[in-house]
Short mmCIF file of C-alpha atoms in Angstrom, two decimals:
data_model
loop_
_atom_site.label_atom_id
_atom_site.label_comp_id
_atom_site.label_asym_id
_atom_site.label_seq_id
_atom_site.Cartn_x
_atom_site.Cartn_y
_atom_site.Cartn_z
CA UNK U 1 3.03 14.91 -10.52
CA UNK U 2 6.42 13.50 -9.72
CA UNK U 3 5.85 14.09 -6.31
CA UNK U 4 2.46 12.09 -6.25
CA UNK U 5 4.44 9.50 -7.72
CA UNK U 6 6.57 8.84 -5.30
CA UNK U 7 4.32 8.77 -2.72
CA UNK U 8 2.81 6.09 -5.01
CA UNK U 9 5.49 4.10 -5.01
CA UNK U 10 5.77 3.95 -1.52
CA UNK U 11 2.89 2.03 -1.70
CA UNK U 12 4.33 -1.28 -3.52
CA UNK U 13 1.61 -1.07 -5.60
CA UNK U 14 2.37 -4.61 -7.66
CA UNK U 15 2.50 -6.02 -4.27
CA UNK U 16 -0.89 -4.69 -3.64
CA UNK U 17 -1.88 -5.65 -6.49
CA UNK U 18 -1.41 -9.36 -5.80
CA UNK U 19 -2.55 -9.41 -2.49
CA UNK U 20 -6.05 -7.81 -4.18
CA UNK U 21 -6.28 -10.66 -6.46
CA UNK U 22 -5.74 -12.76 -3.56
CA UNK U 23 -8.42 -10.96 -1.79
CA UNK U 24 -10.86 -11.02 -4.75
CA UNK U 25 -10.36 -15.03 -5.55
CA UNK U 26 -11.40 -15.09 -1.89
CA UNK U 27 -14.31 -13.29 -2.33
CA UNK U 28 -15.43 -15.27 -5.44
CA UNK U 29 -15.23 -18.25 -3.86
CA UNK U 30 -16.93 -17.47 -0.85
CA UNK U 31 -20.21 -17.79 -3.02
CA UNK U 32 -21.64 -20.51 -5.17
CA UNK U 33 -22.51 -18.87 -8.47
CA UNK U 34 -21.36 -15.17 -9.94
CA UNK U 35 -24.93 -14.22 -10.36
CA UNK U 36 -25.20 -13.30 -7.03
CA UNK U 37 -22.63 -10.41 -7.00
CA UNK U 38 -24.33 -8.30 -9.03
CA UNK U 39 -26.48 -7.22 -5.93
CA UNK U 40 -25.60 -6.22 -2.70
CA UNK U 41 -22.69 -8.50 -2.80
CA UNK U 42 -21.36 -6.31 -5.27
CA UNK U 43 -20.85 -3.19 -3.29
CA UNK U 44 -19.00 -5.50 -0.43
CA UNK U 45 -16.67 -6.78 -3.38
CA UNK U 46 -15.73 -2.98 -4.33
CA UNK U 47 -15.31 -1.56 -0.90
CA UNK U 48 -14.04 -4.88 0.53
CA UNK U 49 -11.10 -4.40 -2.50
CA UNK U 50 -11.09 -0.65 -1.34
CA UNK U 51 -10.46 -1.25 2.12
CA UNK U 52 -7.86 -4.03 1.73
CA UNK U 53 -5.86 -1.95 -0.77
CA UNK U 54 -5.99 1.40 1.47
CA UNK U 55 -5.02 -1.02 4.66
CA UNK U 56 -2.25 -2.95 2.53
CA UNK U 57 -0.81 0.18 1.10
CA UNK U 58 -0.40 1.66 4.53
CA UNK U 59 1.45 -1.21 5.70
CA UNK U 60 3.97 -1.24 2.90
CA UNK U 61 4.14 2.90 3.47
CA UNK U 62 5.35 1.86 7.21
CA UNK U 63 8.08 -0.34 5.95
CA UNK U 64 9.49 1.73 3.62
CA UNK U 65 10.10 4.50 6.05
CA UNK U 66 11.61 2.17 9.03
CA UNK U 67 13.50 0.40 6.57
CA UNK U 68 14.74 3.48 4.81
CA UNK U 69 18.03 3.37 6.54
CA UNK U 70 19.46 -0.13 4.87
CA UNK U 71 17.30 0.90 1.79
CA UNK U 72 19.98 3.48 0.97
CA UNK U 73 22.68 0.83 1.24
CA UNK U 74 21.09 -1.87 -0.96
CA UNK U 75 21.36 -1.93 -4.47
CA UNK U 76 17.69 -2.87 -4.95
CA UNK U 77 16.36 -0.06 -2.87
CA UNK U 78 18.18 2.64 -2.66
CA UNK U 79 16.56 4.87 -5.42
CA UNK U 80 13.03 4.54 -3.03
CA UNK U 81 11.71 8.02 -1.99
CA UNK U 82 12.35 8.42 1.22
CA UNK U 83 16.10 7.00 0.89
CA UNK U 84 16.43 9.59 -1.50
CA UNK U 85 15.10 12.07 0.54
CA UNK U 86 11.90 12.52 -1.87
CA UNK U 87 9.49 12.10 0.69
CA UNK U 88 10.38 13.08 3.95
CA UNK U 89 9.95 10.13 7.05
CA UNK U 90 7.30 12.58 8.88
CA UNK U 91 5.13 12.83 5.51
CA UNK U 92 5.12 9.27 4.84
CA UNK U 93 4.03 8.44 8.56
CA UNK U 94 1.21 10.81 7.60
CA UNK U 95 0.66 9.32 4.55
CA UNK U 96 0.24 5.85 6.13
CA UNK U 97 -2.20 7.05 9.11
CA UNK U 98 -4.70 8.48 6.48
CA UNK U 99 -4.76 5.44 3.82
CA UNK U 100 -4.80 2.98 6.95
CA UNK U 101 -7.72 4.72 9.06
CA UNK U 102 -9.23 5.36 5.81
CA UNK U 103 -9.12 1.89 5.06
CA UNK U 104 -10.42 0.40 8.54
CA UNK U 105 -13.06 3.21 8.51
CA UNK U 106 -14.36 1.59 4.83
CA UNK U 107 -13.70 -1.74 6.08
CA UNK U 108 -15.69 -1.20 9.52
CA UNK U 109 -18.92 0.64 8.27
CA UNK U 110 -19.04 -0.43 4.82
CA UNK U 111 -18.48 -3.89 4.74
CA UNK U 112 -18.61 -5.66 8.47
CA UNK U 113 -16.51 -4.98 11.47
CA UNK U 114 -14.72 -8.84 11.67
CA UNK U 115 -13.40 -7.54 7.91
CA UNK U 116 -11.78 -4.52 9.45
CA UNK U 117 -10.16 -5.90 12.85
CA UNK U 118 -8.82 -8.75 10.52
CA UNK U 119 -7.15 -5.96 8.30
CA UNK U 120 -5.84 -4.38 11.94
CA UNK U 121 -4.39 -7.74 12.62
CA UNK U 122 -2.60 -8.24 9.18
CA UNK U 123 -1.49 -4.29 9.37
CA UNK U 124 0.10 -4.33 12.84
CA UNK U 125 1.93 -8.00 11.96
CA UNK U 126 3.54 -6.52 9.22
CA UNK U 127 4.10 -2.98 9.76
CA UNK U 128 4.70 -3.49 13.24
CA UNK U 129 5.98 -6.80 14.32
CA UNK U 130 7.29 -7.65 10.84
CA UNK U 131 8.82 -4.47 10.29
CA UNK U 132 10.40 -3.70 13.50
CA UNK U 133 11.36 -7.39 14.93
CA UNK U 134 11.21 -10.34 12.92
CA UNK U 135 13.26 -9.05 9.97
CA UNK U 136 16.23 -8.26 11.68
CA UNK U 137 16.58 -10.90 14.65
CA UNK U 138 15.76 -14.05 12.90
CA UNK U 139 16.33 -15.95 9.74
CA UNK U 140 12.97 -17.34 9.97
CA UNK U 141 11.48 -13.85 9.84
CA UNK U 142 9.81 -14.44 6.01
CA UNK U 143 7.92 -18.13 7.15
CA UNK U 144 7.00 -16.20 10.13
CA UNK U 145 5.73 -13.19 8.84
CA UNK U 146 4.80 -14.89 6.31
CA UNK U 147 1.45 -15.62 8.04
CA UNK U 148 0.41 -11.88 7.82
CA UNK U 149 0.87 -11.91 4.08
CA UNK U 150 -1.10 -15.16 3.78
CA UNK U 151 -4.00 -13.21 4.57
CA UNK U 152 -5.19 -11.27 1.55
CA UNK U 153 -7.54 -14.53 0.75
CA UNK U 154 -9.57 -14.92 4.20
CA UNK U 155 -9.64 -11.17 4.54
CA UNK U 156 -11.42 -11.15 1.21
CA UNK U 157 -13.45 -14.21 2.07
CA UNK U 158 -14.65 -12.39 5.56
CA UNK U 159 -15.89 -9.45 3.10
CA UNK U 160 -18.92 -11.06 1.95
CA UNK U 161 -19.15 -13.96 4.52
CA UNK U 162 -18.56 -12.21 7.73
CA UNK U 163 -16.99 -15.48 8.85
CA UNK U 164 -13.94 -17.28 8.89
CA UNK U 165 -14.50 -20.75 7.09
CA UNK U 166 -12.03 -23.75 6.23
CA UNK U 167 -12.12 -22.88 2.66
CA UNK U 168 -10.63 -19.82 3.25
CA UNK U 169 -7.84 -21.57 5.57
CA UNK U 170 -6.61 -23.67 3.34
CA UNK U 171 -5.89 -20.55 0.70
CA UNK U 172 -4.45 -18.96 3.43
CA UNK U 173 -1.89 -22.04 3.76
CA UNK U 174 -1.31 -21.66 0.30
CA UNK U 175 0.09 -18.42 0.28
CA UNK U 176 1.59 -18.97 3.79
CA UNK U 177 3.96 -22.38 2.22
CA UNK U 178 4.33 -20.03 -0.79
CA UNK U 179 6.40 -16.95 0.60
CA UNK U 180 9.82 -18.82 2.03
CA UNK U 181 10.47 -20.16 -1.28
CA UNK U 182 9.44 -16.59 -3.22
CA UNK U 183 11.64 -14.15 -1.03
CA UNK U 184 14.34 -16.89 -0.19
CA UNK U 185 15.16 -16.87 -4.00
CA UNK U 186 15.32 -13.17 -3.89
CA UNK U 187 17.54 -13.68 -1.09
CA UNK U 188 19.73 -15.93 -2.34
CA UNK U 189 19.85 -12.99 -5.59
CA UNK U 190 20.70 -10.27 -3.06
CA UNK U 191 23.08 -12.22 -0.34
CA UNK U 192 25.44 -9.37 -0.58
CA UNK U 193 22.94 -6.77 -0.01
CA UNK U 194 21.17 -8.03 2.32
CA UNK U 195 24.48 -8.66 4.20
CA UNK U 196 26.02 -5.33 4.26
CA UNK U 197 22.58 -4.56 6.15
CA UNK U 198 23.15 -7.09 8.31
CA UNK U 199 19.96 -8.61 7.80
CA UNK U 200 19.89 -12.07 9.03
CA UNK U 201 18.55 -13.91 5.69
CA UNK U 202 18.35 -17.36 5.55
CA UNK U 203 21.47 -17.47 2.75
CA UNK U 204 23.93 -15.73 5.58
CA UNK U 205 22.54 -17.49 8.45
CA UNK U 206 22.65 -21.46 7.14
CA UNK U 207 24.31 -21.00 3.61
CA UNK U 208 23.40 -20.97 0.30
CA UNK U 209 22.97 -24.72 -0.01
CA UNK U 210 20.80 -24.79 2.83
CA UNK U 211 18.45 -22.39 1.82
CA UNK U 212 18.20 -23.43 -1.68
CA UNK U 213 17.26 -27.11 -0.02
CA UNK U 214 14.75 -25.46 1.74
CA UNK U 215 13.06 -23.72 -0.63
CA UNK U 216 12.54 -27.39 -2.49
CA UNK U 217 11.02 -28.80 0.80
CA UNK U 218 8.93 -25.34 1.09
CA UNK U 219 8.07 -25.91 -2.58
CA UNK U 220 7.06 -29.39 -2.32
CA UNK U 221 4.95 -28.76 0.69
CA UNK U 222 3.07 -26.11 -1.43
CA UNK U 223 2.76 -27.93 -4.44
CA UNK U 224 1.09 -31.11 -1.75
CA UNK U 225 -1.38 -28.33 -0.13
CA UNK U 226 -2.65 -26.65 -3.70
CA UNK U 227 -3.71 -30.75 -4.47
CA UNK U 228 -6.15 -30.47 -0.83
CA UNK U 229 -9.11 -28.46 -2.71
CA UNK U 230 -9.50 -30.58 -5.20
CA UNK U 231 -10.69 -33.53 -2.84
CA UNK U 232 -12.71 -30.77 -1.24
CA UNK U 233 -13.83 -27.40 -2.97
CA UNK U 234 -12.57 -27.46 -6.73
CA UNK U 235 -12.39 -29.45 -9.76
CA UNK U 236 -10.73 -31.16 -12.52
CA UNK U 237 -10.01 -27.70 -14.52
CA UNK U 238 -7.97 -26.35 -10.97
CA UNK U 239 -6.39 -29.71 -10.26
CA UNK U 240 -4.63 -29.63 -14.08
CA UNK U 241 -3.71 -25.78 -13.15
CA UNK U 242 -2.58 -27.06 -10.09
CA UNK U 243 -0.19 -30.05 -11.13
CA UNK U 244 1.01 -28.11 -14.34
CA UNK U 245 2.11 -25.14 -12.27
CA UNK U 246 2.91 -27.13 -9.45
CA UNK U 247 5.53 -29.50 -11.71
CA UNK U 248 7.17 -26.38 -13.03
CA UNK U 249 7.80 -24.42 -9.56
CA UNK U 250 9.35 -28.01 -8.28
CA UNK U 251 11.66 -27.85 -11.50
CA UNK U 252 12.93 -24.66 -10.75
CA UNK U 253 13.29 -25.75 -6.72
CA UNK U 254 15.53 -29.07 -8.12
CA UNK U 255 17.64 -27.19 -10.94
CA UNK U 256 18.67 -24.28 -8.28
CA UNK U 257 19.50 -27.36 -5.87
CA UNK U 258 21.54 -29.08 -8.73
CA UNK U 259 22.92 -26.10 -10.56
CA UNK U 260 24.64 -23.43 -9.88
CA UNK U 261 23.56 -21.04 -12.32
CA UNK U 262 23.47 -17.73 -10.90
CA UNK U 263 20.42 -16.30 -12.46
CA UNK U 264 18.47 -19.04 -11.88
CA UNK U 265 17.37 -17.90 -8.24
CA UNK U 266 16.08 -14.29 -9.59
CA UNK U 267 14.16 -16.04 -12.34
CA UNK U 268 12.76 -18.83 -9.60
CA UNK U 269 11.21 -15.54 -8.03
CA UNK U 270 9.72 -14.25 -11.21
CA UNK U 271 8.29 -17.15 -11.81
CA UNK U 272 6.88 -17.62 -8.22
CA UNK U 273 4.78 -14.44 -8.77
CA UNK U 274 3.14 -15.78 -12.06
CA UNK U 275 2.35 -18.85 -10.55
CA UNK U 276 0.64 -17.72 -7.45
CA UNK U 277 -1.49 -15.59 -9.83
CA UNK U 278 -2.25 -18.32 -12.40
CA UNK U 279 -3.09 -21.06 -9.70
CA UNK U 280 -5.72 -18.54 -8.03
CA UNK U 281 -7.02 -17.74 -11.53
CA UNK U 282 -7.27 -20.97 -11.56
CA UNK U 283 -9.34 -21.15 -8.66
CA UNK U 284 -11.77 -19.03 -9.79
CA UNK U 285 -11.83 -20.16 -13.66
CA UNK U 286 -13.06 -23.60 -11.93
CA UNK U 287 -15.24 -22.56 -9.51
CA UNK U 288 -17.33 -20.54 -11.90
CA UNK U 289 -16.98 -22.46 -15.55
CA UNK U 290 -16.19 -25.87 -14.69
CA UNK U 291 -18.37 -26.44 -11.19
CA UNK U 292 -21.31 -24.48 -11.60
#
């Protein structure tokens, strides 16, 4: 059991977790009334969810087993399995090929083929590209590869659409103008970690007071975008989601810029999690109570 659960946890399963809420708003608003998923549309909702998760997971299996080198030296990842020698590098590359052709095999026959060569895409810019170049020769690497973890929403979208629609853009934007200010917090939290790695975050690249402006221009930029749908695909229920959530992430952005309160950055994370997860709640709480 143990040992299935640390094969488990190379997984980052609450990271999955979000991206498959992602992927499921995406789905539910790619069509104009609920009714209609208790068909066919159903089926492409649970293997679309399948497939993402399988695809997603073998991604994050990837990274822990490149990464696993600084992972024993940091603090917050040093106790992962294949640091700890748990789960040995060979088993976890094994591991990854089977839940990631597993997952493009569901994706490509089960739901439609644009589905599973957008999952590729996503897989190979974060396992690969992310993985292996952007987080270790550039402090930009998270708004970069950031636009591989943006995707959760269109690739849900494409699961019952087959096509890639405006709609779907703009929640990819969302999430895209979301993750600098999410992981630069945790940066800013785990400087000294990420510097005995020699990981060039943000933080050790520019400074602290650098990257804590940035995250408020990041966070203002996102809070701007989430207002877009309103004048275009949502209503009055998501716009007070919106602004409410919105108001609070920008407090947290202006007291870390003001105040030097250590545990404010860690708890600017937290929060960033919540709200990503209430405002596409919100989403969907609109699109189906409130507009229809």
């Amino acid at each position: 059991m143990t040992r299935i659960l640390d094969y488990f946890d190379m997984t980052k399963p609450r990271v999955v977790l979000l991206m498959l809420l992602c992927a499921l708003v995406g789905m539910l608003l790619s069509v104009p009334s609920l009714p209609q998923l208790l068909s066919e549309e159903l089926l492409s909702v649970v293997y679309g969810l399948v497939g993402i998760a399988l695809v997603a997971a073998s991604a994050a299996v990837v990274n822990h087993v490149v990464d696993a080198r600084i992972d024993r030296q940091m603090a917050r990842t040093r106790n992962r399995p294949v640091p700890t020698g748990r789960v040995r590098s060979r088993d976890g590359i094994i591991f990854a090929t089977v839940l990631g052709v597993t997952g493009l095999v569901v994706l490509f026959v089960l739901v439609n083929p644009l589905a599973a060569w957008l999952n590729l895409a996503s897989w190979a810019g974060y396992g690969l590209f992310y993985t292996f170049i952007l987080k270790h020769r550039t402090s930009q690497n998270i708004v970069i590869g950031g636009l591989f973890g943006a995707a959760p929403p269109l690739l849900g979208w494409v699961c019952i659409t087959s096509t890639i629609e405006p709609e779907a853009l703009i929640l990819v934007t969302i999430i895209f103008l979301w993750t600098p200010p999410h992981f630069w917090a945790l940066a800013i939290d785990r400087a000294k970690d990420y510097e005995t790695v020699g990981v060039p975050m943000l933080p050790l690249t520019h400074g602290d007071r650098y990257t804590r402006l940035s995250i408020l221009v990041y966070t203002a930029l996102l809070v701007g975008i989430t207002l877009v749908p309103f004048f275009w695909m949502s209503g009055w229920l998501y716009l007070v989601v919106a602004v409410a959530l919105g108001l609070t992430y920008l407090g947290f952005s202006i007291f870390m810029l003001i105040d030097d309160n250590p545990k404010l950055p860690i708890r600017s994370f937290k929060f960033s999690i919540v709200y990503l997860a209430l405002l596409f709640i919100g989403f969907v709480l609109d699109h189906y109570i409130v507009s229809t």
